[in-house]
Coordinates of C-alpha atoms in Angstrom, one line a residue:
Chain T
M268 CA 99.4 65.3 144.1
R269 CA 98.6 68.4 143.0
K270 CA 101.7 69.3 143.2
T271 CA 103.4 67.3 141.0
L272 CA 100.2 67.4 138.0
S273 CA 100.9 71.2 138.2
Y274 CA 104.9 70.9 138.2
L275 CA 104.3 68.3 135.2
A276 CA 102.0 70.4 133.0
E277 CA 104.4 73.2 133.6
R278 CA 107.1 71.4 132.0
A279 CA 105.0 70.1 129.4
L280 CA 104.0 73.5 128.4
L281 CA 107.8 74.6 128.8
V282 CA 108.9 71.9 125.7
L283 CA 105.9 72.6 123.9
I284 CA 106.9 76.1 123.4
S285 CA 110.8 75.2 122.7
I286 CA 109.9 73.4 120.3
V287 CA 107.6 76.0 118.3
V288 CA 110.2 78.1 118.7
L289 CA 112.6 75.5 117.5
F290 CA 111.3 73.4 114.9
P291 CA 110.6 76.0 112.0
I292 CA 114.4 76.5 112.5
A293 CA 115.7 73.1 112.5
W294 CA 113.6 71.9 109.9
M295 CA 115.3 74.5 107.9
F296 CA 118.8 73.7 108.9
L297 CA 118.2 70.0 108.2
T298 CA 116.9 71.2 104.9
A299 CA 119.9 72.5 104.2
F300 CA 121.8 69.4 104.4
K301 CA 119.2 67.3 102.2
Q302 CA 119.7 66.7 98.5
P303 CA 117.1 67.7 96.6
R304 CA 115.2 64.7 96.0
D305 CA 115.6 64.4 99.8
A306 CA 114.5 68.4 100.7
Y307 CA 111.0 67.0 99.4
S308 CA 110.5 64.2 101.2
L309 CA 109.7 64.5 104.9
S310 CA 112.0 61.7 105.5
L311 CA 114.8 62.2 108.5
N312 CA 116.6 59.0 107.4
F313 CA 118.8 61.2 104.5
E314 CA 122.2 61.4 103.8
P315 CA 123.5 64.8 104.9
T316 CA 125.4 66.6 102.2
L317 CA 127.2 69.9 101.8
Q318 CA 126.0 70.3 98.1
N319 CA 123.9 72.9 98.6
F320 CA 126.2 75.0 100.3
V321 CA 128.4 74.8 97.3
T322 CA 126.0 75.4 94.6
V323 CA 124.5 78.4 96.4
F324 CA 128.0 80.2 96.7
S325 CA 128.7 79.5 92.5
D326 CA 127.3 80.7 89.5
P327 CA 124.8 81.4 88.8
W328 CA 123.2 82.6 93.1
N329 CA 127.0 84.0 93.9
L330 CA 125.7 84.1 97.5
G331 CA 129.2 85.0 98.4
S332 CA 128.7 88.3 96.8
M333 CA 125.6 89.0 98.8
V334 CA 127.0 88.3 101.8
M335 CA 129.9 90.6 101.3
N336 CA 127.2 93.9 100.4
S337 CA 124.8 92.5 104.1
V338 CA 128.5 92.5 105.8
I339 CA 129.6 95.8 104.4
V340 CA 125.8 97.4 104.5
A341 CA 125.5 96.6 108.3
T342 CA 128.6 97.2 109.5
V343 CA 128.9 100.8 108.1
T344 CA 125.6 101.4 109.2
V345 CA 126.4 100.7 112.5
A346 CA 130.1 102.0 112.1
I347 CA 128.1 105.8 111.9
A348 CA 125.1 105.3 113.8
V349 CA 126.0 104.3 117.0
P350 CA 129.3 106.8 117.7
C351 CA 126.5 109.6 116.3
A352 CA 124.1 108.2 118.6
A353 CA 126.5 107.5 121.4
L354 CA 127.1 111.5 121.9
A355 CA 123.4 112.6 121.0
A356 CA 122.3 110.1 124.1
Y357 CA 124.4 111.4 126.2
S358 CA 123.6 114.8 125.7
F359 CA 120.1 113.7 126.0
S360 CA 120.6 111.9 128.8
R361 CA 122.5 114.7 131.1
F362 CA 122.1 117.9 129.9
R363 CA 118.8 119.7 130.2
V364 CA 118.7 122.0 127.2
K365 CA 116.2 124.1 125.9
G366 CA 113.8 122.3 123.3
R367 CA 115.2 119.2 124.5
K368 CA 112.0 117.3 125.2
F369 CA 110.7 118.2 122.1
L370 CA 114.0 117.0 120.0
F371 CA 114.0 114.0 121.5
F372 CA 110.0 113.3 120.5
L373 CA 110.6 114.0 117.5
I374 CA 113.8 111.6 117.1
L375 CA 111.5 109.0 118.4
S376 CA 108.6 109.5 116.4
T377 CA 110.2 109.1 113.1
Q378 CA 110.1 105.6 114.5
F379 CA 106.7 105.8 113.5
I380 CA 107.4 106.6 110.1
P381 CA 106.7 103.5 107.6
A382 CA 109.7 102.5 105.6
V383 CA 108.1 102.7 102.3
V384 CA 107.6 106.4 103.0
I385 CA 111.4 107.0 103.4
V386 CA 112.2 104.6 100.5
L387 CA 109.9 106.4 97.8
P388 CA 111.7 109.6 97.8
F389 CA 115.4 108.1 97.8
F390 CA 114.7 106.0 95.2
L391 CA 114.1 108.8 93.1
M392 CA 116.9 110.7 94.2
F393 CA 119.2 107.7 93.8
R394 CA 117.7 107.0 90.5
Q395 CA 118.7 110.5 89.2
L396 CA 122.2 110.6 90.6
D397 CA 122.1 107.4 89.2
M398 CA 123.3 105.6 92.3
L399 CA 120.6 102.8 92.4
D400 CA 121.5 99.4 93.0
T401 CA 125.5 100.4 95.2
R402 CA 125.8 99.7 98.8
F403 CA 126.2 103.4 99.5
A404 CA 122.1 103.9 98.8
L405 CA 121.0 101.3 101.1
I406 CA 123.5 102.4 104.1
I407 CA 121.8 106.2 103.6
V408 CA 118.5 105.0 104.1
N409 CA 119.3 102.0 106.7
L410 CA 120.7 104.9 108.7
A411 CA 117.0 106.6 108.7
I412 CA 115.5 103.6 110.6
V413 CA 118.4 102.0 113.4
T414 CA 119.8 105.8 114.1
P415 CA 116.7 106.9 116.0
F416 CA 116.4 103.5 117.7
V417 CA 119.6 103.7 118.7
I418 CA 119.6 106.5 120.4
W419 CA 117.0 105.6 122.6
M420 CA 118.6 102.5 123.7
I421 CA 122.0 103.8 124.2
K422 CA 120.2 106.7 126.3
G423 CA 118.5 103.8 128.3
F424 CA 121.8 102.4 129.5
I425 CA 123.2 106.0 129.7
D426 CA 120.5 107.0 132.4
A427 CA 121.3 104.0 134.3
I428 CA 125.1 105.0 135.0
P429 CA 125.4 107.0 138.3
T430 CA 126.7 110.8 137.7
D431 CA 129.0 110.3 140.9
S432 CA 132.5 109.5 139.1
E433 CA 131.8 112.3 136.4
E434 CA 131.1 114.9 138.7
A435 CA 134.8 114.0 141.2
A436 CA 136.6 114.0 137.4
M437 CA 135.1 117.5 136.5
I438 CA 135.8 118.8 139.9
D439 CA 139.4 117.3 139.5
G440 CA 139.6 119.8 136.4
A441 CA 138.9 116.8 133.0
S442 CA 136.9 118.3 130.3
R443 CA 133.5 117.5 129.4
L444 CA 134.6 115.5 125.9
R445 CA 137.3 113.7 128.5
V446 CA 134.8 112.8 131.1
I447 CA 132.8 111.4 127.8
K448 CA 135.4 109.3 126.6
D449 CA 137.3 108.2 129.8
I450 CA 134.8 107.8 132.1
V451 CA 130.9 107.5 130.6
M452 CA 131.8 105.6 127.1
P453 CA 133.6 102.7 129.5
M454 CA 131.1 102.0 131.9
A455 CA 128.2 102.4 128.8
A456 CA 130.6 100.0 126.9
P457 CA 128.1 97.0 127.5
G458 CA 125.0 99.3 126.6
I459 CA 126.5 100.3 123.1
M460 CA 127.6 97.0 122.9
T461 CA 124.4 95.4 122.7
S462 CA 122.3 98.6 120.7
S463 CA 125.3 97.9 118.2
I464 CA 124.8 94.2 118.1
F465 CA 120.9 95.0 117.9
C466 CA 121.3 97.9 115.1
F467 CA 123.5 94.9 113.0
I468 CA 120.8 92.7 113.6
L469 CA 118.0 95.0 112.4
T470 CA 120.4 96.2 109.1
W471 CA 121.2 92.6 108.3
N472 CA 117.3 91.5 108.2
E473 CA 116.3 94.7 106.3
F474 CA 114.3 93.5 103.2
L475 CA 111.9 96.6 102.0
F476 CA 114.9 98.8 101.1
A477 CA 117.2 96.0 99.5
L478 CA 114.5 94.7 97.6
I479 CA 113.8 98.4 96.4
L480 CA 117.2 100.0 95.9
S481 CA 119.4 97.1 94.6
R482 CA 119.0 94.9 91.7
R483 CA 122.4 92.9 91.0
D484 CA 125.6 94.6 92.2
A485 CA 124.0 95.4 95.6
V486 CA 121.8 92.4 96.8
T487 CA 121.8 91.4 100.6
L488 CA 121.2 88.0 101.6
P489 CA 117.4 88.6 102.5
V490 CA 116.6 89.6 98.9
G491 CA 118.8 87.1 97.6
L492 CA 116.6 84.5 98.6
V493 CA 113.6 85.6 96.5
S494 CA 116.0 84.7 93.9
F495 CA 115.7 81.2 94.2
R496 CA 112.2 81.2 93.1
T497 CA 112.9 79.9 89.7
E498 CA 110.6 78.8 86.7
R499 CA 111.6 75.6 87.9
G500 CA 109.3 76.6 91.4
D501 CA 111.1 77.2 94.7
L502 CA 114.4 75.4 95.3
W503 CA 114.1 75.0 99.0
E504 CA 117.2 72.9 99.4
L505 CA 119.0 76.1 98.1
M506 CA 116.6 78.7 100.0
S507 CA 117.3 76.7 103.1
A508 CA 121.3 76.6 102.8
A509 CA 120.8 80.4 102.3
G510 CA 118.9 81.0 105.3
V511 CA 121.4 79.4 107.2
M512 CA 123.7 81.4 106.1
I513 CA 121.4 84.5 106.9
T514 CA 120.8 83.2 110.9
V515 CA 124.0 81.6 111.9
P516 CA 126.0 84.8 112.4
I517 CA 122.6 86.6 113.6
F518 CA 121.8 84.0 116.1
I519 CA 125.1 83.9 117.5
M520 CA 125.4 87.6 118.1
A521 CA 121.7 87.5 119.5
L522 CA 122.6 84.3 122.2
F523 CA 125.4 87.0 122.9
I524 CA 123.3 90.0 123.6
Q525 CA 120.5 88.0 125.3
K526 CA 121.0 89.1 128.8
H527 CA 121.1 92.6 128.4
F528 CA 118.7 92.3 125.7
T529 CA 115.8 92.3 128.2
R530 CA 117.1 95.6 130.4
G531 CA 117.6 97.2 127.2
M532 CA 114.3 97.1 125.8
T533 CA 112.5 97.7 129.0
A534 CA 114.4 100.2 130.1
G535 CA 113.6 102.5 127.2
A536 CA 110.1 101.7 126.5
V537 CA 108.7 102.0 130.4
K538 CA 110.6 105.3 131.1
Chain O
M186 CA 131.3 129.2 127.6
K187 CA 132.3 126.6 124.9
D188 CA 131.1 124.0 128.2
R189 CA 127.6 126.0 127.2
L190 CA 127.3 124.9 123.6
L191 CA 128.8 121.4 124.5
P192 CA 125.4 119.7 124.6
Y193 CA 124.2 121.0 120.8
W194 CA 127.5 119.9 119.7
L195 CA 126.6 116.3 120.9
L196 CA 123.9 116.4 119.0
I197 CA 124.6 117.7 115.7
P198 CA 125.5 114.7 114.1
A199 CA 122.7 112.5 114.8
F200 CA 120.6 115.2 113.9
I201 CA 122.1 115.8 110.4
I202 CA 121.6 112.0 109.8
V203 CA 117.7 111.9 110.9
L204 CA 117.3 115.0 108.9
A205 CA 118.7 113.9 106.1
T206 CA 117.0 110.4 106.4
T207 CA 113.7 111.2 107.8
I208 CA 112.6 114.7 107.7
Y209 CA 113.9 114.8 104.2
P210 CA 112.2 112.3 102.5
L211 CA 109.0 113.0 104.5
A212 CA 108.9 116.5 103.1
Y213 CA 109.3 115.3 99.8
S214 CA 106.5 112.4 99.6
F215 CA 104.3 114.5 100.9
I216 CA 105.2 117.3 98.4
T217 CA 105.0 114.5 95.6
S218 CA 101.2 113.1 97.2
F219 CA 100.0 116.6 95.6
R220 CA 101.5 116.0 91.8
A221 CA 100.6 114.0 88.9
W222 CA 104.1 111.4 88.4
D223 CA 103.8 108.5 86.2
L224 CA 107.7 107.5 86.1
T225 CA 107.5 105.4 83.4
K226 CA 106.2 108.5 81.0
S227 CA 108.4 111.4 82.9
R228 CA 111.6 111.6 85.0
R229 CA 110.6 114.4 86.2
P230 CA 107.7 115.6 88.1
E231 CA 104.4 116.4 86.5
G232 CA 102.1 119.0 87.0
F233 CA 100.2 119.7 90.6
V234 CA 97.0 117.8 90.7
G235 CA 95.9 119.1 94.7
L236 CA 93.9 116.6 96.7
D237 CA 93.5 114.3 93.2
N238 CA 95.0 111.4 94.5
Y239 CA 94.0 111.4 97.9
I240 CA 90.6 111.5 96.6
Y241 CA 90.9 109.1 94.1
A242 CA 92.0 106.4 97.0
A243 CA 89.3 107.1 98.8
S244 CA 87.2 105.4 96.2
E245 CA 89.7 102.9 94.5
S246 CA 88.4 99.8 95.6
Q247 CA 92.1 98.2 95.9
F248 CA 93.0 100.6 98.6
L249 CA 89.9 100.2 100.5
N250 CA 90.7 96.4 100.2
S251 CA 94.0 96.6 102.0
L252 CA 93.0 98.7 104.1
W253 CA 90.8 96.2 105.4
V254 CA 92.9 93.6 105.1
T255 CA 95.8 95.5 107.3
F256 CA 92.6 96.2 110.2
I257 CA 92.2 92.6 110.3
F258 CA 96.1 91.5 110.2
V259 CA 96.9 94.3 113.0
I260 CA 94.0 93.3 115.4
T261 CA 94.5 89.6 115.2
S262 CA 98.1 89.8 115.6
V263 CA 98.3 92.3 118.5
I264 CA 95.6 90.6 120.2
L265 CA 97.4 87.3 119.9
T266 CA 101.1 88.6 120.7
V267 CA 99.8 90.4 123.7
I268 CA 98.3 87.8 125.3
L269 CA 100.8 84.6 124.2
A270 CA 103.7 87.2 125.8
M271 CA 102.1 88.3 128.8
A272 CA 101.1 84.4 129.2
L273 CA 104.8 83.1 128.5
A274 CA 106.2 85.9 131.1
L275 CA 104.3 84.7 134.0
L276 CA 105.8 81.2 133.0
L277 CA 109.0 82.1 132.3
R278 CA 109.5 84.5 135.3
R279 CA 109.9 81.4 137.9
K280 CA 114.0 80.4 138.4
G281 CA 114.5 76.7 137.2
P282 CA 116.7 75.6 134.1
M283 CA 114.5 74.6 131.9
H284 CA 113.0 78.3 132.3
T285 CA 116.5 79.7 131.9
F286 CA 117.0 77.3 128.8
T287 CA 113.6 78.5 127.1
R288 CA 114.1 81.9 127.5
I289 CA 117.5 81.9 125.7
I290 CA 115.9 80.5 122.5
L291 CA 113.2 82.7 122.8
I292 CA 115.8 85.4 121.0
L293 CA 115.8 83.3 117.7
P294 CA 112.4 84.0 116.2
F295 CA 113.2 87.3 117.0
A296 CA 116.4 87.5 115.4
M297 CA 115.8 85.8 112.2
S298 CA 115.1 87.7 108.9
P299 CA 111.6 88.4 108.7
A300 CA 111.5 87.4 104.8
L301 CA 113.0 84.2 105.4
I302 CA 110.3 83.6 108.1
G303 CA 107.9 83.7 105.5
V304 CA 110.5 81.4 103.2
S305 CA 110.0 78.8 105.5
Y306 CA 106.7 78.9 106.3
R307 CA 105.6 78.7 102.8
F308 CA 107.9 75.9 102.5
M309 CA 106.5 74.0 105.6
F310 CA 102.8 74.8 104.5
N311 CA 103.3 73.5 101.0
P312 CA 100.6 71.0 100.3
E313 CA 102.8 67.8 98.6
F314 CA 105.9 68.3 100.9
G315 CA 105.1 71.0 103.7
V316 CA 106.3 69.7 106.8
I317 CA 103.4 71.4 108.6
A318 CA 100.9 70.9 105.7
N319 CA 101.9 66.5 105.9
G320 CA 102.2 66.5 110.3
L321 CA 98.5 68.1 110.4
G322 CA 96.9 66.4 107.3
A323 CA 98.6 63.0 109.8
V324 CA 97.0 63.5 112.8
F325 CA 93.4 65.5 111.7
P326 CA 92.4 63.1 108.7
A327 CA 90.1 66.4 107.8
L328 CA 93.0 68.7 107.1
Q329 CA 94.5 66.0 104.8
G330 CA 95.2 68.0 101.1
V331 CA 94.3 71.3 102.5
P332 CA 95.8 74.0 100.1
W333 CA 96.9 76.4 103.0
L334 CA 98.1 78.9 100.6
A335 CA 95.5 78.8 98.0
D336 CA 93.2 79.6 100.5
P337 CA 92.2 83.5 101.4
Q338 CA 91.6 82.9 104.7
L339 CA 94.2 79.9 105.8
A340 CA 96.6 82.4 104.3
M341 CA 95.9 85.5 106.5
G342 CA 96.2 82.8 109.2
I343 CA 99.7 82.1 108.3
L344 CA 100.4 85.3 107.7
V345 CA 99.4 86.2 111.3
L346 CA 100.7 82.8 112.3
T347 CA 104.3 84.5 111.0
D348 CA 104.2 87.6 112.6
V349 CA 103.4 86.3 116.3
W350 CA 105.7 83.7 115.7
H351 CA 108.0 86.8 115.0
W352 CA 107.3 89.0 117.6
T353 CA 106.3 87.5 120.7
P354 CA 109.7 86.8 122.4
Y355 CA 110.3 90.6 121.6
M356 CA 107.1 91.2 123.6
T357 CA 107.9 88.4 126.5
F358 CA 111.1 90.5 127.2
M359 CA 109.3 93.9 128.0
C360 CA 106.8 91.7 130.2
L361 CA 109.8 90.1 131.8
G362 CA 110.7 93.6 132.5
G363 CA 107.9 95.2 133.6
L364 CA 107.4 92.0 136.0
A365 CA 110.5 92.5 137.3
S366 CA 109.8 96.1 137.9
I367 CA 106.5 95.6 140.1
P368 CA 107.2 95.0 143.9
R369 CA 106.5 91.4 145.3
E370 CA 105.2 92.3 148.6
T371 CA 101.5 92.0 148.0
E372 CA 101.6 88.6 146.0
E373 CA 103.1 86.9 148.9
A374 CA 100.8 88.3 151.2
A375 CA 97.9 87.1 148.7
R376 CA 99.6 83.7 149.0
I377 CA 100.1 83.5 152.3
D378 CA 96.5 84.3 152.7
G379 CA 95.5 81.1 150.1
A380 CA 94.2 83.2 147.5
S381 CA 94.5 80.7 144.2
N382 CA 96.9 81.8 140.9
L383 CA 94.4 82.9 138.9
R384 CA 93.5 85.6 141.5
I385 CA 96.8 86.8 142.0
I386 CA 97.4 86.8 138.0
F387 CA 94.1 89.0 137.1
G388 CA 93.8 90.7 140.8
I389 CA 96.9 91.9 141.3
I390 CA 99.7 91.7 138.7
L391 CA 97.8 92.5 135.7
P392 CA 96.4 95.8 137.2
Q393 CA 100.0 97.2 138.0
M394 CA 101.2 96.0 134.7
R395 CA 98.6 97.9 132.8
G396 CA 101.0 100.6 131.8
V397 CA 103.6 98.2 130.2
I398 CA 100.8 95.8 128.2
L399 CA 100.0 99.6 126.6
V400 CA 103.3 100.1 125.2
M401 CA 103.2 96.5 124.2
A402 CA 99.9 96.6 122.6
V403 CA 100.7 100.3 120.7
L404 CA 104.5 99.3 119.7
K405 CA 103.1 95.9 118.2
T406 CA 100.4 98.0 116.6
I407 CA 102.7 100.1 114.6
F408 CA 105.0 96.7 113.8
A409 CA 102.5 95.1 112.6
L410 CA 101.3 98.4 110.3
K411 CA 104.6 98.0 108.6
M412 CA 104.8 94.6 108.2
F413 CA 106.1 94.2 104.8
D414 CA 108.3 91.3 104.0
Q415 CA 106.3 88.2 104.9
V416 CA 103.9 89.2 102.4
V417 CA 106.4 88.9 99.7
T418 CA 108.0 86.0 100.6
L419 CA 105.0 84.1 102.3
T420 CA 101.7 84.9 100.0
G421 CA 102.9 88.0 97.3
G422 CA 99.8 89.2 98.7
G423 CA 97.3 86.6 97.4
P424 CA 95.5 84.5 97.0
G425 CA 94.1 87.1 94.7
T426 CA 94.3 90.5 97.0
S427 CA 93.6 88.8 100.1
T428 CA 96.4 89.3 102.3
E429 CA 97.7 92.6 100.1
T430 CA 98.3 95.3 103.1
L431 CA 98.7 99.0 102.5
A432 CA 102.3 98.6 102.9
Y433 CA 102.2 95.8 100.5
F434 CA 99.8 98.1 98.2
I435 CA 101.9 101.0 98.4
F436 CA 105.2 99.3 97.4
N437 CA 102.8 97.6 94.1
V438 CA 102.0 101.5 93.4
G439 CA 105.0 102.7 93.5
F440 CA 107.5 100.4 92.2
R441 CA 105.3 97.8 89.8
W442 CA 103.2 100.2 88.1
F443 CA 105.8 103.5 89.1
D444 CA 102.8 106.4 90.2
M445 CA 104.2 107.9 92.8
G446 CA 102.0 111.0 93.2
Y447 CA 99.6 108.1 94.3
A448 CA 102.2 105.7 95.7
S449 CA 103.3 108.8 98.2
A450 CA 99.5 109.8 98.9
L451 CA 99.2 106.3 100.0
A452 CA 102.4 106.3 101.9
W453 CA 101.1 109.2 103.8
I454 CA 97.7 108.2 104.6
L455 CA 99.3 105.4 106.1
T456 CA 101.6 107.5 108.0
A457 CA 99.0 109.7 109.2
I458 CA 97.1 106.6 111.2
M459 CA 100.2 105.5 112.6
M460 CA 101.3 109.3 113.9
F461 CA 97.4 109.0 115.0
I462 CA 98.0 106.1 117.0
S463 CA 101.3 107.0 118.2
I464 CA 99.8 110.6 119.3
W465 CA 97.4 108.4 121.4
Y466 CA 99.6 106.6 122.5
V467 CA 101.8 109.5 124.4
R468 CA 98.5 110.7 125.7
M469 CA 97.3 107.8 127.4
L470 CA 101.0 107.1 128.5
L471 CA 101.2 110.8 130.5
S472 CA 97.6 110.2 131.7
E473 CA 98.5 106.7 133.2
R474 CA 101.6 108.0 134.6
K475 CA 99.8 111.2 136.2
M476 CA 97.7 108.7 138.1
A477 CA 100.3 106.8 138.6
T478 CA 102.2 109.7 141.1
A479 CA 98.9 110.9 142.1

């Protein structure tokens, strides 16, 4: 009797947690498919429409160009940060070079710098160079946040790979670079993939830099949300449609790495 | 010969990035923090003013208010997140299809853009057509028509709620990792001896999780100090200045009033707070490890 009771309580708790997690997301998705008049009612009985998506992609909102900016900024940031970080992570993981501990600590400690400190000088610099409101500016500042984090994550994954096969290949006369390219990177591939997606999510969701460094041309999706706040009030149905556009790609990626995610997180944090 | 330098060559690209994107701006804003520089008046920095910006901060009520707001926000969100994450992890470490399902969907709040979280909670707590505001009003008549985001305390509460909703999943994953790495034998032995669940959790599991809980608490503190996005999209710092955190205040000084010198000084105060906490954290962690190996 007690057993079934605690069994039921546990299930009920799990259901409750799932509702707390999913409800805000579900509500946003529902609102995105409502007509404006339904968006301001709580009724679930509405005629779904795609009109909001059509509206946000046309003038004056032009969500398309924001999607483009977000995709380019996040992709290029990942493409620069991940290879550089992977090489550095390998070096940190395998070699006992002088000052290694200090360097690693230096890189990690940059994680503790508030973003607003970083963006201030960059704002002044890009203003001087007339490069405000460009994707280039956004990529540069995003690298600051993402690179240390990715080094840390990939190092955790490389640490977990045994060195035997590397040593065997070196005895057979393979060079270090060959070993890295042909042995280590393929073995670390799931970890690097996870780190890349993680880095993509961070950059995609980044708000502060984009808010400060972009005005019109380089605006990314999260900042675009703010533009649905108009003199006529907040246009919730359009915000929700834009919200769906922000979350869907990221949710797919996140679910894809969910399994590796726990491992990558804890390996780095606890060691 | 070539091989001996290789470790350094591998580090160089990443180092150039880190130097150029963090060390350089850090140094730049440090120097700017000792200058007067009103961007609306001059394109170039004006003269050095010594510690004036810092001294001004110490007596400015808006800055002191933002420190207090940040303190309240950090304390509540860290405590709530850590306790909830620990509880969730203890629940979710068991096997079962519902457990697995919950674990999988738990990544969604973490992947959601914080700016969007702010927007959607603002929508749900709208007193007229917000689904949570109306739902609570229907269940508890006393809560009908409460102007959630127009009340200083409630607005702060919702701000904390969005942050806890966003970060608890990540922290739960960390706890799950920690739980997986502690040996199960003691726990099983205690269970056979008839120890209650609560005793097992508080007497056996939590003491072994000390290190992980410490790491979580410090990481969460850092994230909470940095939190910015939801302030913009949820409350805009209001009502009044009741949710104006330090990060948001710095943003206002720098990019609404364009006082670069003062903004830099404030940014460095925030950096100093964070550095202090992280050094303290590394120390605690090191002494923890010594205790573990001794």
